[in-house]
Amino acid sequence: MKRQRNVRILATLGPSSSTEEMIRKLHEAGADTFRINMSHADHDLMRRLVAMIRSVERQVGRPIGILADLQGPKLRVGKFAEGTVALKAGDTFILDNDTTPGDSTRVHLPHPEILASVKPGDRLLIDDGKLQLKAVRNDGKAIETVVVAGTKISDKKGVSLPDTDLPLGALTEKDRRDLDAVLQAEVDWIALSFVQRPEDLAEVRKIARGRAALLSKIEKPQAVARLAEIIEVSDALMVARGDLGVEMPLEAVPGIQKQITRACRKAGKPVVVATQMLESMITAPVPTRAEVSDVSIAVFEGADAIMLSAESAAGQYPVEAVAMMNAIAVQVEKDPNYPSIINAQRTAPEATGADAISLAARQIAETLNLSAIVTYTASGTTGLRAARERPQVPIIALSPVVETARRLSLVWGLHCVVTPDASDLDDMVDRACRITFSEGFGRAGDRVIVTAGVPLRTPGATNMLRIAYIGSDGLGGI
């Protein structure tokens, strides 16, 4: 299935999309990778979803990626004697270590790490910021706060701390159990929630041991402050705009989105833009004009993937939401302004052979108007460097490793094909031309450019490019 766009679509599975028939419809509508949210899926459901995705993959003959999203630490207040209490601006309210049900003056906070870390002046945002508190005093056992805005608080509402660096690891005990389960199920990507620092990825990477790629969700101010370090140790990033919009001023989120997207593009790491992209399509068959603009901005920025959450997981129109996102992306990439915007954000290659070859391949392909850039990639690195160039011609990524092809389904512009490794250079060129022809990217007489590493089967040794004609039989011509 040949996509008519470069940006990828990541669709979340849930109650509205947990059958094999629906997963196939979502894929046909445009979904390239599927997200399983471990906040809502138990291990049995996760394994069933993985099996259904793999079945669809076999039916369509295309590699499909699977991303398992770990829940991460959930910080919540305790319970109230009356379930809910009313508050008003200026009231004093205490969060403490007393397990007694709360009232209008206090509530239990079952997180000693918060009690140990909050400083006077720090903000505490309850229930996605609907109640805003500011710490006045903290003795390690009770945080005295003043209500800044909001009217009520109720049982088990979430707590966000935008000003506090918590001594929490990104993995909870539930996450560790979930991580073991999803690795056994052979998912392709692990998304790590509430990353604050690069060290948060160390434990996950040690457990994963390369069996899955790691995606860091950027949803806290502390992560934005250490963005470059987190990019360096991550395989991909997600702009998790929901929590970012709670912990940081809403008006700052668009700029942060651009900052993260451009930093990832410069580093050659995939970046996903997520949350509320087509939110109204949870209950409506068409999005708002503002949502269409929101999606288009991410595409114009050159994001690798755009994500649907509740729209495809629990909405009334999951297939329509994916089809709409696909249609928006296709139209944006046809816009006459699109190439100049993408080109303006391109950064200089790094001083490596792979980057030099990727740059040369793009320039030659665009100058000679070739049909495609065909790149051989076993580990995925060569495919990532080719995508970093954001060429105006298609990129066909050939890999003998199905796991690599599945991971690359999240990456901008890569049409991934699983094929046996070439036996020699002539076989490599013939295979590249034949696949370009059979996949509908070129016709007899067209030219392609092939990049690979010589000697063959040497990881990370991309050092060759060759222009080849597609012969009348679909093989490499002279």
mmCIF file of N, CA and C in Angstrom, residues 7 90 147 237 253 334 437 442 458:
data_model
loop_
_atom_site.group_PDB
_atom_site.id
_atom_site.type_symbol
_atom_site.label_atom_id
_atom_site.label_comp_id
_atom_site.label_asym_id
_atom_site.label_seq_id
_atom_site.Cartn_x
_atom_site.Cartn_y
_atom_site.Cartn_z
ATOM 1 N N VAL A 7 4.348 12.358 6.085
ATOM 2 C CA VAL A 7 4.116 12.289 7.522
ATOM 3 C C VAL A 7 3.364 11.002 7.843
ATOM 4 N N GLY A 90 -8.049 32.475 47.817
ATOM 5 C CA GLY A 90 -7.650 33.048 49.087
ATOM 6 C C GLY A 90 -7.750 32.090 50.250
ATOM 7 N N VAL A 147 -5.275 28.963 47.947
ATOM 8 C CA VAL A 147 -5.997 28.744 46.696
ATOM 9 C C VAL A 147 -5.842 29.981 45.803
ATOM 10 N N LEU A 237 10.907 11.190 20.154
ATOM 11 C CA LEU A 237 10.223 12.025 21.153
ATOM 12 C C LEU A 237 8.773 12.217 20.761
ATOM 13 N N VAL A 253 2.744 26.573 24.630
ATOM 14 C CA VAL A 253 2.809 25.233 24.046
ATOM 15 C C VAL A 253 3.124 25.251 22.546
ATOM 16 N N LYS A 334 0.852 18.790 -0.715
ATOM 17 C CA LYS A 334 0.695 19.253 -2.100
ATOM 18 C C LYS A 334 0.787 20.776 -2.210
ATOM 19 N N PHE A 437 9.746 -0.481 -8.977
ATOM 20 C CA PHE A 437 8.771 -0.737 -10.045
ATOM 21 C C PHE A 437 7.504 -1.385 -9.487
ATOM 22 N N GLY A 442 8.062 3.836 -9.682
ATOM 23 C CA GLY A 442 8.779 4.118 -10.912
ATOM 24 C C GLY A 442 8.317 3.216 -12.040
ATOM 25 N N THR A 458 27.339 -4.812 6.558
ATOM 26 C CA THR A 458 28.161 -4.149 7.570
ATOM 27 C C THR A 458 27.344 -3.025 8.184
#
